[in-house]
Coordinates of C-alpha atoms in Angstrom, one line a residue:
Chain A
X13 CA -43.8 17.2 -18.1
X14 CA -41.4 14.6 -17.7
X15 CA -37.5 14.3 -17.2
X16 CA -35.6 13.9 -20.4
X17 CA -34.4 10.3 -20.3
X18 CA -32.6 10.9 -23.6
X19 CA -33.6 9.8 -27.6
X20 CA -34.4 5.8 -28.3
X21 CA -33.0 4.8 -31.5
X22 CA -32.9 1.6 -32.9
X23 CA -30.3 -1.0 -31.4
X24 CA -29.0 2.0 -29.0
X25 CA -29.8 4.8 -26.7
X26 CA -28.6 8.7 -26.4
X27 CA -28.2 10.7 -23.8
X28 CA -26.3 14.2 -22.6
X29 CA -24.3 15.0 -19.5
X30 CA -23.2 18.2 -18.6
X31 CA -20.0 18.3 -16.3
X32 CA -20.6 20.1 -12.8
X33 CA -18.2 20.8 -9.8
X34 CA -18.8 17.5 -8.3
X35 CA -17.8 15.4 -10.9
X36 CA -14.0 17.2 -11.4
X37 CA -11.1 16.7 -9.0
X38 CA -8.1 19.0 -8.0
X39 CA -6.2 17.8 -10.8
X40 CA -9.1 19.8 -12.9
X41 CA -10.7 17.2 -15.1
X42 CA -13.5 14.7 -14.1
X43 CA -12.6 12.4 -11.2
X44 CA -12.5 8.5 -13.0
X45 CA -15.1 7.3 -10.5
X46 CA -17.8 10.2 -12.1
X47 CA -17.7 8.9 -15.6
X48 CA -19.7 5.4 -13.8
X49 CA -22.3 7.4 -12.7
X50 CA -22.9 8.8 -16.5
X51 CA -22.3 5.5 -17.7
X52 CA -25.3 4.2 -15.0
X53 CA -27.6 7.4 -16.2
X54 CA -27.1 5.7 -19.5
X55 CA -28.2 2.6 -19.2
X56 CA -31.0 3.3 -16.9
X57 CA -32.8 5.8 -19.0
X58 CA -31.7 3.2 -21.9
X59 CA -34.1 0.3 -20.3
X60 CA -36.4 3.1 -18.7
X61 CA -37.6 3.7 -22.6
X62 CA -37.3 0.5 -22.7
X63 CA -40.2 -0.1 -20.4
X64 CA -38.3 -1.6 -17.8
X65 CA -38.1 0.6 -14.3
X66 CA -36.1 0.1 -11.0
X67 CA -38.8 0.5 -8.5
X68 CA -41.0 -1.7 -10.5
X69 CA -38.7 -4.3 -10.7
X70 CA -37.9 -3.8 -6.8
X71 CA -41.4 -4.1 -6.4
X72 CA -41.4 -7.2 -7.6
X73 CA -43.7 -6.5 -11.1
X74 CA -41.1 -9.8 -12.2
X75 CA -42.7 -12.1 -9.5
X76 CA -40.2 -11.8 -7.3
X77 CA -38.2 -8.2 -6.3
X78 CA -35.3 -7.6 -8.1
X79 CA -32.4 -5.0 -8.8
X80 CA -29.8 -4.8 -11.4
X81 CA -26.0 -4.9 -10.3
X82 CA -22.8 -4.4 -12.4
X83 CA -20.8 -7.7 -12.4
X84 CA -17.9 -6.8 -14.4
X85 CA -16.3 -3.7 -16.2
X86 CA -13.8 -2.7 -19.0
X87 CA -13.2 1.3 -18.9
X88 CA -10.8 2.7 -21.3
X89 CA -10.2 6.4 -20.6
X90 CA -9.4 8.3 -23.4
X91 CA -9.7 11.8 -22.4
X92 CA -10.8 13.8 -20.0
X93 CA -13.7 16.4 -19.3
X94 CA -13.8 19.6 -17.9
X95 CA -16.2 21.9 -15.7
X96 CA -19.6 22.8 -18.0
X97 CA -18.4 20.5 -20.5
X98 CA -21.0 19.2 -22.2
X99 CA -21.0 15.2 -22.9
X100 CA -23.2 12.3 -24.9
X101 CA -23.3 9.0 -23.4
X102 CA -24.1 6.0 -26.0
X103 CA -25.5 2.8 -24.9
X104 CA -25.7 0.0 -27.3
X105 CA -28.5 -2.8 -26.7
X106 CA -26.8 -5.3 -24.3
X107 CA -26.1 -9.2 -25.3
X108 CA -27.6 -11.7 -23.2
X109 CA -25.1 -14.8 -21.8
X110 CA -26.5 -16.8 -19.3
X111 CA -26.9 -14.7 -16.6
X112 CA -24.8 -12.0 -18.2
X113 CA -25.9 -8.5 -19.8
X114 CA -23.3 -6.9 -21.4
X115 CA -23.6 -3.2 -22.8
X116 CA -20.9 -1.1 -24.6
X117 CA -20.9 2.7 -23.7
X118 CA -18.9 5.6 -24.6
X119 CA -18.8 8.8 -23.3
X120 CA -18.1 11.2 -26.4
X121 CA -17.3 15.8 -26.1
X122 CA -18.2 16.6 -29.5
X123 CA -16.7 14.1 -32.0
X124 CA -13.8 12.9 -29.6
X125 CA -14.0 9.9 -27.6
X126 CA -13.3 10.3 -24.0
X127 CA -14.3 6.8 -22.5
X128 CA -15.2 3.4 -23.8
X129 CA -16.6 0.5 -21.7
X130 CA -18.0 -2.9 -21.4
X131 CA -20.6 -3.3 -18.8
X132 CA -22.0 -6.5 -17.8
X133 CA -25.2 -6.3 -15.4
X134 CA -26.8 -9.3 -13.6
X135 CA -30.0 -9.1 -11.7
X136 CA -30.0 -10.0 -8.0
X137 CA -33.0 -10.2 -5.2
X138 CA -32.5 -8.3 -2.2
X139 CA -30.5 -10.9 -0.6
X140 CA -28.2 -10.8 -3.5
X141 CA -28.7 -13.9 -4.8
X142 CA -28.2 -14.1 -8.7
X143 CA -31.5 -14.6 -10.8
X144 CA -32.0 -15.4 -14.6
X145 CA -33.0 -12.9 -16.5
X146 CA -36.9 -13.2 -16.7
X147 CA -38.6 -13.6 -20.2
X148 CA -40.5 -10.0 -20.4
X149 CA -36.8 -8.4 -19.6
X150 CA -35.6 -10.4 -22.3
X151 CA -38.3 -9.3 -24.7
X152 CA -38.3 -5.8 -23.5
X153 CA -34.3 -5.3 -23.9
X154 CA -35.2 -6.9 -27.3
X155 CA -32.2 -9.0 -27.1
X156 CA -31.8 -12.7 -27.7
X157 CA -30.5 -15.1 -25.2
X158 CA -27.0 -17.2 -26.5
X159 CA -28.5 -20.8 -27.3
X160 CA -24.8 -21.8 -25.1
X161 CA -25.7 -23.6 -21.7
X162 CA -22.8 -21.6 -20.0
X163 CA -22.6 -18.8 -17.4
Chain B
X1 CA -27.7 20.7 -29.8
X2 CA -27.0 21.9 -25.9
X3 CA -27.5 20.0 -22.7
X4 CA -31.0 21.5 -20.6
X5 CA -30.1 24.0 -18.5
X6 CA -33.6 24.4 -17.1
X7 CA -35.5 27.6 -17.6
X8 CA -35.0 30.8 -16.9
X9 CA -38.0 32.9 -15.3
X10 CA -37.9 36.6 -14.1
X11 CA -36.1 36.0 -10.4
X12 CA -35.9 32.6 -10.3
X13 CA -34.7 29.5 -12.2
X14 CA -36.0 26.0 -12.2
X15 CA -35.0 22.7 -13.3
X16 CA -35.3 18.8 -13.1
X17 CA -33.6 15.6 -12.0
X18 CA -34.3 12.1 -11.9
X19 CA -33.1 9.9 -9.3
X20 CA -30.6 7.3 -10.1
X21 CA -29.1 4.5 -8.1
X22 CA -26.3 6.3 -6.9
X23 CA -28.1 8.7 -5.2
X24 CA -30.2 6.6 -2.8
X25 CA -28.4 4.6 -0.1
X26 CA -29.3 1.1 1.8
X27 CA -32.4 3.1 3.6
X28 CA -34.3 3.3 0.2
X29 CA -34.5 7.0 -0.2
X30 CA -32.0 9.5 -1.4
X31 CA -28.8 10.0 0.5
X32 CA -29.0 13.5 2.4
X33 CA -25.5 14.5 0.8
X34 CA -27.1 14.4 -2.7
X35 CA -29.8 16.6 -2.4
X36 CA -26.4 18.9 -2.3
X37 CA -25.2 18.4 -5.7
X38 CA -28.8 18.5 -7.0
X39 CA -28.6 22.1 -5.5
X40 CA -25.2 22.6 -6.8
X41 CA -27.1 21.8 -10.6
X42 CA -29.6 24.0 -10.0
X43 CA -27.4 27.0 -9.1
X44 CA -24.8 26.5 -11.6
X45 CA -27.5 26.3 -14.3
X46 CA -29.2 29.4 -13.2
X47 CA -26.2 31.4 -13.3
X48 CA -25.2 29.7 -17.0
X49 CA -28.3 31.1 -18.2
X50 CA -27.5 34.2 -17.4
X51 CA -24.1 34.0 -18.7
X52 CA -22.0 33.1 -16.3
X53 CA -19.7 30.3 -16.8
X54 CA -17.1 28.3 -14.1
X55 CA -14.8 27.7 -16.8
X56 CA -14.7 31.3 -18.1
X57 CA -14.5 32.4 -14.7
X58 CA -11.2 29.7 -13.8
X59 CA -9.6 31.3 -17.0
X60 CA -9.8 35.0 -15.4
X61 CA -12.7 36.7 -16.9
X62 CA -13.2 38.5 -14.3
X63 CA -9.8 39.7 -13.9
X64 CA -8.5 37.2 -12.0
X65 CA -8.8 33.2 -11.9
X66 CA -12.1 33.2 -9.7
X67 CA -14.6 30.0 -8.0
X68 CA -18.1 30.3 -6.3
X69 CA -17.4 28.2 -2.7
X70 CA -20.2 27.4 -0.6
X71 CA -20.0 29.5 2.8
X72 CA -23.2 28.4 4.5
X73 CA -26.1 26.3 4.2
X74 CA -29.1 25.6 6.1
X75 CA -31.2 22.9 4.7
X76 CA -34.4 21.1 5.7
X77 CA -35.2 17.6 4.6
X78 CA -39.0 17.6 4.7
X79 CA -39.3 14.4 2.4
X80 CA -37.5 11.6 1.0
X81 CA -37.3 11.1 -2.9
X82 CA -37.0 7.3 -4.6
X83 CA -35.0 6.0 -7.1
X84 CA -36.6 6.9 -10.9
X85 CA -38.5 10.3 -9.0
X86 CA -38.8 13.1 -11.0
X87 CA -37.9 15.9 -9.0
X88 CA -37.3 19.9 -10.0
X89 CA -35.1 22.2 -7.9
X90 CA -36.0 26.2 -8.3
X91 CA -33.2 28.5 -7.0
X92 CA -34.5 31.9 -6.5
X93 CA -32.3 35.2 -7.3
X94 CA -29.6 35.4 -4.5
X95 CA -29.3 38.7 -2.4
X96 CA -25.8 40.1 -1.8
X97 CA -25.0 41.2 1.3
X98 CA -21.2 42.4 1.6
X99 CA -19.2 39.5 0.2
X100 CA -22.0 37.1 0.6
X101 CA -24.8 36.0 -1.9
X102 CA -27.4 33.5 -0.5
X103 CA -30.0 31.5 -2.8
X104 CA -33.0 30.2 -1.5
X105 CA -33.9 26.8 -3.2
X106 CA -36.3 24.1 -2.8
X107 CA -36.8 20.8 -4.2
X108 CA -40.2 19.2 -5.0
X109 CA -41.7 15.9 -6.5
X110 CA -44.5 17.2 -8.2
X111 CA -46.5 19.8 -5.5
X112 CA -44.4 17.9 -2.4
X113 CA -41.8 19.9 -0.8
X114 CA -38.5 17.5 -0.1
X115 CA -36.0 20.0 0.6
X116 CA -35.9 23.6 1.4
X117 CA -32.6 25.3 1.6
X118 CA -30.8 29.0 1.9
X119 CA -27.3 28.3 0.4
X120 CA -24.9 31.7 0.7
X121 CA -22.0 31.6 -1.7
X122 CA -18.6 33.8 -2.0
X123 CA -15.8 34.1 -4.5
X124 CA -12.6 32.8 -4.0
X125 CA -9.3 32.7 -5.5
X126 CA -7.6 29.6 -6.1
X127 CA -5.6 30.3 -3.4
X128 CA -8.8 30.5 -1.3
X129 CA -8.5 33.8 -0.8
X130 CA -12.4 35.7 -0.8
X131 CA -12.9 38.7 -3.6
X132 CA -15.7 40.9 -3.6
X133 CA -17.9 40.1 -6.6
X134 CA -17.2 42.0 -9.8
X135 CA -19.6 44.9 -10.8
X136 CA -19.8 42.5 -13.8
X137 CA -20.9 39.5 -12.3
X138 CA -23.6 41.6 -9.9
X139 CA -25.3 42.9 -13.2
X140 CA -25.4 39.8 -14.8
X141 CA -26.9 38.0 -11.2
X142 CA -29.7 41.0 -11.2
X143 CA -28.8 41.5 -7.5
X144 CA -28.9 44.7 -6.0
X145 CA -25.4 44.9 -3.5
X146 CA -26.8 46.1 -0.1
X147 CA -25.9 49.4 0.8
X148 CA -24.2 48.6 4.3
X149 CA -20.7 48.3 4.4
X150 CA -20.4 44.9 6.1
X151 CA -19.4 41.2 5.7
Chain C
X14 CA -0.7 11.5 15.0
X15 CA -1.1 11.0 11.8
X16 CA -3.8 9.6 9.8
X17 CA -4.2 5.6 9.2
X18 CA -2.5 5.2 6.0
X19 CA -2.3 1.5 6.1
X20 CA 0.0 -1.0 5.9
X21 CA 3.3 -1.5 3.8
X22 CA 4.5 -5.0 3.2
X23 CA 7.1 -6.4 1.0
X24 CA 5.7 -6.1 -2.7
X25 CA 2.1 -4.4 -1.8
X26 CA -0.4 -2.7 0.3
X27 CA -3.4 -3.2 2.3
X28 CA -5.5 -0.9 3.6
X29 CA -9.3 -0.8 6.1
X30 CA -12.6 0.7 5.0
X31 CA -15.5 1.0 6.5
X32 CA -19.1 1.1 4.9
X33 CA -20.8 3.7 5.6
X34 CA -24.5 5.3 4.3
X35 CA -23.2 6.8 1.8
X36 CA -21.6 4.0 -0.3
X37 CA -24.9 2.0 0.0
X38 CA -28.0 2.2 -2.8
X39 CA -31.5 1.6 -2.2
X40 CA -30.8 -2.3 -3.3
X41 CA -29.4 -2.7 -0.1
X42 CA -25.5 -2.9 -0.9
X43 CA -22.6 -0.6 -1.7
X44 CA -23.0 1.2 -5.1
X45 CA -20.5 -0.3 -7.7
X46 CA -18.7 3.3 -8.1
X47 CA -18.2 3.4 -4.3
X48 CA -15.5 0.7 -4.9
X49 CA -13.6 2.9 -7.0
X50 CA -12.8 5.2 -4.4
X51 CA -11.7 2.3 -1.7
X52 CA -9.4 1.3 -4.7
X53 CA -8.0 4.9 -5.2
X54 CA -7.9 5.4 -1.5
X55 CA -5.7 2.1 -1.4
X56 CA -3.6 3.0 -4.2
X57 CA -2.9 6.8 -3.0
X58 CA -2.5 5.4 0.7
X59 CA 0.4 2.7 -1.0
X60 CA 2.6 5.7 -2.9
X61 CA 2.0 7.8 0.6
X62 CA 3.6 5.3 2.5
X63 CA 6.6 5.1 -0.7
X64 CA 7.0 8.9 -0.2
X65 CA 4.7 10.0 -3.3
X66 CA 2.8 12.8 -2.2
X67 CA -0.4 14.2 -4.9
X68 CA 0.3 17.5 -3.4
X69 CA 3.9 17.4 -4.0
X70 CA 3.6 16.0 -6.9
X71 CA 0.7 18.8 -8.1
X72 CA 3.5 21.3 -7.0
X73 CA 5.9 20.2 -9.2
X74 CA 8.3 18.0 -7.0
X75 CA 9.3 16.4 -9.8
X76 CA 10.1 19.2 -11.8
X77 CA 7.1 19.9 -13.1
X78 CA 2.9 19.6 -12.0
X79 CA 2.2 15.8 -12.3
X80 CA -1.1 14.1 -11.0
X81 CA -1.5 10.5 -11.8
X82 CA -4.7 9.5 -14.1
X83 CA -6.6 6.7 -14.5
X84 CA -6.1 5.6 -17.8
X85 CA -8.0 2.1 -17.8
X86 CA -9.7 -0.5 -15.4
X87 CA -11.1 -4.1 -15.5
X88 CA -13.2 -4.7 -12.1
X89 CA -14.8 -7.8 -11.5
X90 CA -17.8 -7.2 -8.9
X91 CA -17.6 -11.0 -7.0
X92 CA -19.9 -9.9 -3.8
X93 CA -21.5 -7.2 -2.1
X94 CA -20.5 -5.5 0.6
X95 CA -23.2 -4.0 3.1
X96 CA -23.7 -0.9 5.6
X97 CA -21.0 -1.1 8.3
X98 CA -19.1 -3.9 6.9
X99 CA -15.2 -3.7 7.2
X100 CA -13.1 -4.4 4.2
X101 CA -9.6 -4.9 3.6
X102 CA -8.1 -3.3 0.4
X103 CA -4.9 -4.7 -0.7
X104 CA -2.7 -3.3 -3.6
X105 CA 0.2 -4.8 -5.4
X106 CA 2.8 -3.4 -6.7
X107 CA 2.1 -2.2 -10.0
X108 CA 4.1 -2.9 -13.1
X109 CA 5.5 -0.5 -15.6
X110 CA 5.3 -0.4 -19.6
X111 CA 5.9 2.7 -21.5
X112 CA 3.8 5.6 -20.2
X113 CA 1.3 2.9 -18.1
X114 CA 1.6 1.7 -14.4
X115 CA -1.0 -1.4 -13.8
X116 CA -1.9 -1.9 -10.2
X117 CA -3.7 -5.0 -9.0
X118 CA -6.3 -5.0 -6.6
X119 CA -8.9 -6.8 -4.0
X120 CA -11.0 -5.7 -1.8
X121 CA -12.4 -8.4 0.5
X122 CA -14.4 -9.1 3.5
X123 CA -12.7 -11.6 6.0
X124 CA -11.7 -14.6 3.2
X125 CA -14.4 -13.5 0.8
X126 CA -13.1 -11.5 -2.3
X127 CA -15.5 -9.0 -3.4
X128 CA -13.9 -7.2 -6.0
X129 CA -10.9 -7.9 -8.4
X130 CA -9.3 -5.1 -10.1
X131 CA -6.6 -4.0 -12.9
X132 CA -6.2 -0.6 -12.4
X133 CA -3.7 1.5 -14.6
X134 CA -2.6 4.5 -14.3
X135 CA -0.8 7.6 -16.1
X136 CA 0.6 10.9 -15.6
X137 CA -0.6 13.7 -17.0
X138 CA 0.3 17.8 -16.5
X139 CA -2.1 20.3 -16.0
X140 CA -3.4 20.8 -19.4
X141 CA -3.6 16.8 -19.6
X142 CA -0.5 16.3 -21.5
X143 CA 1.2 13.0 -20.5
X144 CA 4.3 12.2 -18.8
X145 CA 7.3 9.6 -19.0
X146 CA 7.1 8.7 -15.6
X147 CA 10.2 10.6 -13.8
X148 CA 13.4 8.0 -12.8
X149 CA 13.1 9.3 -8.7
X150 CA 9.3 8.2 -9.2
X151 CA 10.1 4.9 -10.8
X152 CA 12.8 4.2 -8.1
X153 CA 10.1 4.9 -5.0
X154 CA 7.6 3.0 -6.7
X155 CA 10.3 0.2 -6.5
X156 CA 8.8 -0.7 -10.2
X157 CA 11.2 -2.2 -12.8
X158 CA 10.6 0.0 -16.4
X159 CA 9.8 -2.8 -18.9
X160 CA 12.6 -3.1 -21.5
X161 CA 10.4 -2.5 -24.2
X162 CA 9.9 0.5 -26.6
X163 CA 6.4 0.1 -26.6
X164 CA 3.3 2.4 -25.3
Chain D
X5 CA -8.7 -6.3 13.7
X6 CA -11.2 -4.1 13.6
X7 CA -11.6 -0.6 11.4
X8 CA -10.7 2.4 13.4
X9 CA -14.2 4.1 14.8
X10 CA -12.5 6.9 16.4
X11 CA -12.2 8.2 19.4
X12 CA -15.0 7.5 22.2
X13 CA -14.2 10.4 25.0
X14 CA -16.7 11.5 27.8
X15 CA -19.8 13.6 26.3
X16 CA -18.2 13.6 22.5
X17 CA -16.3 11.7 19.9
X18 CA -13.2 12.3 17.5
X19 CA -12.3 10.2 14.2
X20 CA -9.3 11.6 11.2
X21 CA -10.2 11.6 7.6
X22 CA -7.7 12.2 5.1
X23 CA -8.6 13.9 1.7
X24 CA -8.7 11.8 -1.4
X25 CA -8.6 12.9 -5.2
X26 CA -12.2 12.2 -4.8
X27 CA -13.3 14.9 -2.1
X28 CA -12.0 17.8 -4.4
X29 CA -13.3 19.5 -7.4
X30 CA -11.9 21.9 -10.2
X31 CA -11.3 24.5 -7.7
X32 CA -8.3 22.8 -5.7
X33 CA -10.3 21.9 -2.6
X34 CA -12.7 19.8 -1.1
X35 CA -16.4 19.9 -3.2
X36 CA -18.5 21.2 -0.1
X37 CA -20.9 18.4 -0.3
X38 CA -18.3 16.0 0.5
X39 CA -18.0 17.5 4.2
X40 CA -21.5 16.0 4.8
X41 CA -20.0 12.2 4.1
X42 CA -17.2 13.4 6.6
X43 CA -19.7 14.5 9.0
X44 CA -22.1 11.5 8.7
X45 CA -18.7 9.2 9.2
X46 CA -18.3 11.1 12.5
X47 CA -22.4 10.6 13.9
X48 CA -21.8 6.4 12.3
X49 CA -18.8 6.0 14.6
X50 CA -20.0 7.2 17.5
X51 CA -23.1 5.9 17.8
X52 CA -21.4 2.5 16.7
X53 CA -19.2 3.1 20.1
X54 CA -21.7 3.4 21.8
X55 CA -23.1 0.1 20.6
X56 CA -25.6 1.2 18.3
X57 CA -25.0 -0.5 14.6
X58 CA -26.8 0.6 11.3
X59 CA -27.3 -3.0 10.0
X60 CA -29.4 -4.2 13.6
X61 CA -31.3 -1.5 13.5
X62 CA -32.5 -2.0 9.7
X63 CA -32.7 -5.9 11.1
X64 CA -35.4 -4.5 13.9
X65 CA -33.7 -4.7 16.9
X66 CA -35.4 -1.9 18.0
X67 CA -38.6 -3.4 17.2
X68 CA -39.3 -2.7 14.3
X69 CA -36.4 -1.9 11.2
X70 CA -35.1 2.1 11.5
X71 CA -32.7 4.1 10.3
X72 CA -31.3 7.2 11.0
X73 CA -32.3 10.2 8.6
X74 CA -31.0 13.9 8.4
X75 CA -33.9 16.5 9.2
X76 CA -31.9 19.5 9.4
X77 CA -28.2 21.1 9.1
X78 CA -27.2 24.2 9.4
X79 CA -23.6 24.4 8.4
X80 CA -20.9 26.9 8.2
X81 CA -17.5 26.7 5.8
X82 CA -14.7 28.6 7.2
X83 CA -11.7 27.2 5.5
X84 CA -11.0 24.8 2.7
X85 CA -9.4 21.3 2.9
X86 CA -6.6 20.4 0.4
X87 CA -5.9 16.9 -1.1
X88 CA -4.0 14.9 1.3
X89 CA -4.7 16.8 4.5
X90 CA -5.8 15.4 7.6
X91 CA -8.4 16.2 9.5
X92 CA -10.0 15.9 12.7
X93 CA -14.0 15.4 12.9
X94 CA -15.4 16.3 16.2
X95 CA -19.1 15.0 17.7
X96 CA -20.5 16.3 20.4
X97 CA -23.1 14.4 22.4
X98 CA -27.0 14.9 20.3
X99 CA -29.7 16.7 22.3
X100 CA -32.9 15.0 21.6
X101 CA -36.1 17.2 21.4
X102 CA -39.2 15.1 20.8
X103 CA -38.6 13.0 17.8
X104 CA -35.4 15.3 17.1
X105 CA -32.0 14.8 18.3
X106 CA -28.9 17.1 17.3
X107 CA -26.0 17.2 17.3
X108 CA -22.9 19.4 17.1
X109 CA -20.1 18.2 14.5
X110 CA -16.8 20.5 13.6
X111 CA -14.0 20.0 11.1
X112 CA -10.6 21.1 12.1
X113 CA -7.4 20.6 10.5
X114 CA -4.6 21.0 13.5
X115 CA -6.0 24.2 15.5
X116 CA -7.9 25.3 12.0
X117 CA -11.5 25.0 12.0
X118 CA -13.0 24.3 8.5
X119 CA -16.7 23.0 9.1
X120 CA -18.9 23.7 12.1
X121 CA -22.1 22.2 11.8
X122 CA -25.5 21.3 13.4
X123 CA -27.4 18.3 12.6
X124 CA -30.7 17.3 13.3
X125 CA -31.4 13.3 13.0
X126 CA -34.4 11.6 13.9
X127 CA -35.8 7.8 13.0
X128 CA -37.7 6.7 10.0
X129 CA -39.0 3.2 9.1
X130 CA -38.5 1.7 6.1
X131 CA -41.8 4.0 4.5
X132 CA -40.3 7.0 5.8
X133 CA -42.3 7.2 8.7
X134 CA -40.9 9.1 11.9
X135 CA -40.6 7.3 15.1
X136 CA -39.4 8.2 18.5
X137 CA -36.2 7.3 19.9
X138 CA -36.7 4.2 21.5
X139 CA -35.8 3.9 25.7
X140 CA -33.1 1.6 25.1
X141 CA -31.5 3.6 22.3
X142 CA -31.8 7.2 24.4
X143 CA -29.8 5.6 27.0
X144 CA -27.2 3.9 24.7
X145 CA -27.3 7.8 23.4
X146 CA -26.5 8.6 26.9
X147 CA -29.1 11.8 25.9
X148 CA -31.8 12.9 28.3
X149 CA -35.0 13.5 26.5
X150 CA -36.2 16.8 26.9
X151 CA -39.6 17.0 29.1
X152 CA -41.6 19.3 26.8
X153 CA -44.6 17.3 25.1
X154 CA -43.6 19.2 21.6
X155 CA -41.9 18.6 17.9

């Protein structure tokens, strides 16, 4: 029996949260900071499904080991969660620039929107050095590079 | 549709987690602190399903606004767990002794024992303030309260 | 003695941290939501030193409970910062418009800049409702109200 | 200028922590977990006094790379830490049985004491494979190791 990684449809990715102590603060909602850690569940189960897993790719099944690593963000928060609420996180299927992965999320209670965010991943080796993104990742995230030079 | 809460068994509780990148640190295992929160999961869960809610109980269901706090732990780290590892955590019914209820629960990676821990919890106010647990909130644990008079 | 809150200077903030285990993941450098809290920790450490106080303002110094919320961020990751590294964390004064204070900030290591943020912020009660920020708030935050009706 | 590491006196060690918006939860104090980051701040800081550093380790200057994993804690929460208070970690100096040295760690805030804890760390490799302490790193440790043959 495997660990839910959420439901695969096409062109995006599902997955739940529920809200436990750790994630709220004193002020009684969910501390900022938390909603990353969703947002990361998200995109790993997303690629997981995908084919694509971390300690593969840190063992190297790319020819050389390799991690992913969040380059820039965009978080809009919209609202705010509380204790046992229960959450979706929504990952569309990233675009490829150069280098760059980009990924919109959003963390939805219900029908309201309670966080919206741009994510752009790059992959790095151990030593952190940046590394293109390697043709089976491309066809695995099933997304096309930009013909552009750039990045 | 509602987020897993793991499954219920007759006197104990179990459910999964998957490791994620923030849960490991630089050593390549999971940082110690968040085999807490997996623990934290696992207890909350257990008492949901029995119909026990944080929220409810932070609006006064039980008479007055009312937390669980952690009073003691003793925990042993027998194994570390990877990024992607499937784990599941089974918290067994607690025992109340006084104002005191203590949980065992272990965490395993398939028939490997990581973490083994007895985790005794009290109700507080939210001005920290310790309550004896409501005659309520007993029946719905299943735990008998010991007959001494202590704690 | 009191705790290290950092250092006030004309117009912004900086502030120390150190890396420790738990801001690390199993690539080998701090997680990306680790950064978020040495941004919080620079921005609450900047209002402490102004005379803002969270529990003050949670008791409702300002006439009634007030907590300030993130309401959006852009972060640029630029480096990576490793296990027992020292950072600086420096925060400028933020800028108001309507309901929304917008903080900049870096956090870097020596000359190198590993993280670029635009961090704004709201106040909310309670229940989440938000707040005008109060004039005595405005006037410690040394932050001129944009003339504008907007936000 | 170097971060703060505490407090280096003879036979123990002292370093402050101030609570952040991201040590609470719902409740209005400190998550309990969070104490364990607190506590691992306080062993990092006085080991680094003692000129033991994280990153050489991991580099092999021992030999071969190690780090520093938890084995055991046994930990008691007598009082709660509010946002914004400052607190006072205390390390006494680790006894090391066999491949096992602990360590005594309290929380106070002023004469309060909030945490008291034991903590059991010993050395892993990079497979999670225990080592003994090393000669040169039992006397940086200033710890006698103890002449039974056993753990």
């Amino acid at each position: 029996m495997s660990v839910d990684a959420g439901i695969l449809h096409p062109g995006f990715h599902t997955r739940q949260e529920r809200v436990y102590f750790e994630h709220t603060d004193f002020s009684g909602v969910v501390y900022h900071g938390r909603y990353l850690d969703f947002l990361e569940h998200g995109r790993s189960d997303y690629v997981r499904l995908l084919g694509i897993h971390h300690n593969a790719m840190a063992d190297g099944c790319y020819g050389e080991p390799l991690a992913f690593a969040v380059y820039r963000m965009e978080i809009d928060f919209r609202g705010a969660a509380r204790i046992d609420d229960e959450l979706t996180v929504t990952t569309w299927r990233g675009t490829l620039k150069g280098l760059r992965l980009t990924f919109h999320q959003r963390i939805t209670r219900g029908k309201e929107v309670l966080v919206d965010a741009e994510v752009t991943v790059v992959l790095i080796t151990p030593q952190g050095h940046p590394r293109r993104y390697p043709k089976a990742l491309i066809e695995a995230l099933g997304v096309a590079p930009a013909s552009e030079p750039g990045a």
